[in-house]
Coordinates of C-alpha atoms in Angstrom, one line a residue:
Chain A
G1 CA 0.0 -0.4 -0.1
E2 CA 0.8 4.1 0.1
N3 CA 3.8 4.8 2.8
V4 CA 4.0 8.7 2.9
E5 CA 7.0 9.8 4.6
Q6 CA 6.8 13.3 6.1
H7 CA 9.8 15.3 7.5
P8 CA 10.7 17.3 9.7
S9 CA 8.6 16.1 13.3
T10 CA 9.0 19.5 14.8
L11 CA 10.4 22.7 12.8
S12 CA 10.3 26.0 14.9
V13 CA 11.7 29.9 12.6
Q14 CA 11.7 33.0 13.1
E15 CA 8.2 35.4 12.6
G16 CA 9.2 36.3 8.6
D17 CA 11.7 33.5 8.1
S18 CA 10.2 30.6 5.7
A19 CA 9.5 27.4 6.6
V20 CA 9.5 23.9 3.7
I21 CA 8.2 20.6 4.9
K22 CA 9.5 17.8 2.3
C23 CA 7.1 14.5 2.0
T24 CA 7.5 11.8 -0.1
Y25 CA 4.6 9.5 -1.6
S26 CA 5.4 5.2 -2.8
D27 CA 3.5 4.3 -4.8
S28 CA 3.3 6.3 -8.9
A29 CA -0.4 5.8 -9.2
S30 CA -1.1 8.7 -6.5
N31 CA -3.0 11.8 -8.2
Y32 CA -3.8 13.9 -5.7
F33 CA -1.2 15.6 -2.3
P34 CA -3.1 17.4 0.1
W35 CA -1.4 19.4 2.8
Y36 CA -3.7 20.2 6.3
K37 CA -3.1 22.7 9.2
Q38 CA -4.7 21.4 12.6
E39 CA -4.8 24.1 15.1
L40 CA -4.8 22.6 19.1
G41 CA -7.1 21.1 19.5
K42 CA -9.0 21.9 16.6
R43 CA -10.0 19.6 13.1
P44 CA -7.2 19.6 10.4
Q45 CA -8.5 21.5 7.3
L46 CA -7.2 21.7 3.6
I47 CA -5.0 24.3 3.0
I48 CA -4.0 23.6 -0.5
D49 CA -3.7 21.0 -2.6
I50 CA -1.9 19.4 -6.0
R51 CA -2.4 17.2 -8.3
S52 CA -0.2 14.8 -10.4
N53 CA -0.6 16.9 -13.2
V54 CA 0.6 19.7 -12.4
G55 CA 3.8 21.6 -10.3
E56 CA 3.8 23.8 -8.7
K57 CA 0.7 26.0 -6.6
K58 CA 0.5 28.8 -4.8
D59 CA -1.8 30.9 -3.2
Q60 CA -0.7 33.1 -1.4
R61 CA 2.1 32.7 1.7
I62 CA 1.6 28.9 0.4
A63 CA 3.3 27.0 -2.4
V64 CA 3.1 23.1 -3.0
T65 CA 5.1 21.7 -5.5
L66 CA 5.1 18.1 -6.8
N67 CA 8.4 16.3 -8.5
K68 CA 6.1 13.1 -9.4
T69 CA 9.6 11.7 -11.2
A70 CA 11.5 11.1 -8.1
K71 CA 8.0 11.0 -5.3
H72 CA 8.0 13.9 -3.3
F73 CA 6.1 17.0 -2.6
S74 CA 6.9 20.1 -0.3
L75 CA 5.1 22.9 1.4
H76 CA 6.4 26.4 1.0
I77 CA 5.0 28.8 3.4
T78 CA 6.6 32.7 2.9
E79 CA 6.5 34.9 5.8
T80 CA 5.9 33.6 8.7
Q81 CA 3.7 35.0 10.7
P82 CA 3.0 33.1 14.9
E83 CA -0.9 31.9 13.9
D84 CA 0.9 29.9 11.2
S85 CA 1.8 27.1 15.4
A86 CA 0.2 24.6 14.0
V87 CA 0.8 20.3 13.1
Y88 CA 0.8 20.8 8.7
F89 CA 0.3 17.1 7.6
C90 CA 0.6 15.8 4.6
A91 CA -1.5 13.2 2.3
A92 CA -0.9 11.0 -1.1
S93 CA -4.4 9.8 -3.0
I94 CA -4.5 6.7 -5.0
G95 CA -8.3 5.6 -6.3
S96 CA -9.0 2.2 -6.9
G97 CA -12.5 1.0 -8.1
G98 CA -14.4 4.3 -7.3
Y99 CA -12.6 4.2 -3.6
Q100 CA -10.1 7.1 -3.4
K101 CA -7.3 6.2 0.2
V102 CA -5.7 8.6 1.3
T103 CA -2.4 8.2 3.3
F104 CA -1.4 11.1 5.3
G105 CA 2.2 11.8 6.6
I106 CA 3.0 11.7 10.9
G107 CA 3.0 15.1 10.7
T108 CA 5.4 18.7 11.0
K109 CA 5.0 20.6 14.7
L110 CA 5.7 23.9 12.7
Q111 CA 6.3 26.5 16.0
V112 CA 6.7 30.1 15.4
I113 CA 8.2 32.5 17.5
P114 CA 7.5 36.3 17.5
Chain B
D1 CA -19.2 21.0 13.2
G2 CA -19.5 21.9 9.4
G3 CA -22.1 19.1 8.7
I4 CA -20.1 17.0 10.4
T5 CA -21.1 15.6 13.9
Q6 CA -18.8 13.3 15.9
S7 CA -20.2 12.0 19.5
P8 CA -19.9 11.8 22.0
K9 CA -16.7 14.0 22.4
Y10 CA -14.7 12.3 25.2
L11 CA -15.8 8.1 26.4
F12 CA -14.4 6.7 29.3
R13 CA -14.4 2.3 28.9
K14 CA -12.8 -0.4 31.0
E15 CA -11.7 -3.3 29.8
G16 CA -13.1 -5.9 27.4
Q17 CA -16.2 -4.0 27.0
N18 CA -16.7 -2.6 22.5
V19 CA -17.6 1.4 22.6
T20 CA -19.5 2.5 19.7
L21 CA -18.3 6.2 18.0
S22 CA -20.5 7.7 15.5
C23 CA -20.5 10.1 13.1
E24 CA -22.8 11.7 10.9
Q25 CA -23.0 14.3 7.9
N26 CA -25.5 16.1 6.3
L27 CA -22.7 17.2 2.8
N28 CA -24.2 14.4 1.4
H29 CA -21.4 12.7 0.8
D30 CA -20.5 10.0 -0.9
A31 CA -17.7 8.6 1.1
M32 CA -17.3 8.7 4.6
Y33 CA -13.7 7.5 6.3
W34 CA -12.4 6.7 9.9
Y35 CA -8.5 7.5 11.3
R36 CA -7.2 7.4 14.5
Q37 CA -4.3 10.6 15.7
D38 CA -1.9 9.5 18.2
P39 CA 0.5 11.8 19.3
G40 CA 3.9 11.2 16.8
Q41 CA 1.8 8.8 14.4
G42 CA -0.5 10.8 12.7
L43 CA -3.5 9.9 11.3
R44 CA -4.3 6.1 10.1
L45 CA -6.6 4.8 8.4
I46 CA -9.6 2.8 10.3
Y47 CA -11.8 1.4 7.4
Y48 CA -13.3 3.7 4.7
S49 CA -17.0 3.9 2.7
Q50 CA -18.0 4.9 -1.1
I51 CA -21.2 3.3 -1.4
V52 CA -23.9 2.3 1.8
N53 CA -23.9 -1.4 1.8
D54 CA -19.8 -1.0 1.3
F55 CA -16.5 -0.2 2.4
Q56 CA -13.1 -1.7 2.2
K57 CA -10.8 -1.9 5.3
G58 CA -7.2 0.8 5.7
D59 CA -4.1 0.4 7.5
I60 CA -5.1 -0.7 10.7
A61 CA -9.4 -2.4 10.3
E62 CA -8.2 -5.2 12.9
G63 CA -10.4 -4.7 16.8
Y64 CA -12.4 -1.8 14.8
S65 CA -15.7 -3.4 13.0
V66 CA -17.9 -0.6 10.6
S67 CA -21.6 0.0 8.8
R68 CA -22.8 1.6 6.4
E69 CA -26.3 1.5 7.1
K70 CA -27.5 4.3 5.3
K71 CA -25.7 7.1 3.4
E72 CA -25.2 9.6 6.2
S73 CA -24.2 7.7 9.2
F74 CA -21.1 5.7 9.5
P75 CA -20.3 4.2 12.6
L76 CA -17.2 3.1 14.1
T77 CA -16.9 0.5 16.9
V78 CA -13.8 0.0 19.4
T79 CA -13.9 -4.1 19.4
S80 CA -12.2 -5.5 23.4
A81 CA -9.6 -6.7 20.5
Q82 CA -7.9 -3.3 20.0
K83 CA -5.3 -3.7 21.6
N84 CA -4.4 -0.1 22.3
P85 CA -7.7 1.9 21.8
T86 CA -6.1 4.9 23.4
A87 CA -6.4 7.3 20.8
F88 CA -8.1 10.9 19.2
Y89 CA -10.3 9.7 16.9
L90 CA -11.2 11.8 13.5
C91 CA -14.1 10.4 11.3
A92 CA -13.8 12.4 7.6
T93 CA -16.4 12.9 4.9
R94 CA -15.3 13.0 0.7
G95 CA -17.6 14.8 -1.5
S96 CA -18.5 13.5 -4.9
S97 CA -16.1 12.4 -8.0
G98 CA -14.0 14.5 -8.8
A99 CA -13.6 15.9 -4.8
N100 CA -11.5 14.6 -3.6
V101 CA -10.8 17.2 -0.6
L102 CA -11.7 15.3 2.9
T103 CA -13.8 17.4 5.3
F104 CA -13.1 16.3 8.9
G105 CA -15.3 16.0 12.0
A106 CA -15.0 17.0 15.8
G107 CA -13.5 13.8 16.8
S108 CA -14.6 11.3 20.3
R109 CA -11.2 10.8 21.7
L110 CA -12.0 7.7 23.8
T111 CA -9.6 7.0 26.6
V112 CA -10.0 2.9 28.2
L113 CA -9.2 3.0 31.9

């Protein structure tokens, strides 16, 4: 089955600096790669996603890149702010017989230091 | 709850007891998922369902069971066979084909005493 590896597990940055979180996946048939943010005590929420036919996507301070050949994708947050502090999860989605199995990484706890 | 209601929010159970976690949605989404969240282990897939009366095992299905008798409901039973059931359980839904975004419920925290 699909295996998603995510690193680092924790990341501390100064406010205003950039943060990068990297993930790799094992199944080349995966075709959709979402990123979720989970603030303390809350449910995960989608922040950005990318499909396998796209190499890069940007939404204001957040961007995601995908390298299908190497089977890795990354989340980039620029000009970090204290409210960016949270746990971030990457995921890979693979479809079979009408089902979409979504496999998550272990998460990265991002701390933005004011 | 953004269209997904999980109950109870907190649950305590004694070893050897089965317990059922409820997940109800009014989003008219076809697919429903159960994940388990443990510190340092991310979200691990227990079961998922695309349509009524059909579901698939995820990566850690042992000791769990589900049913999908109605589109709106996907209850999860944690059986006494689950060796380490204390965890945070998240239910999620996914919209119609072509829309892959998961929407999560607020979760249920199960503690085995």
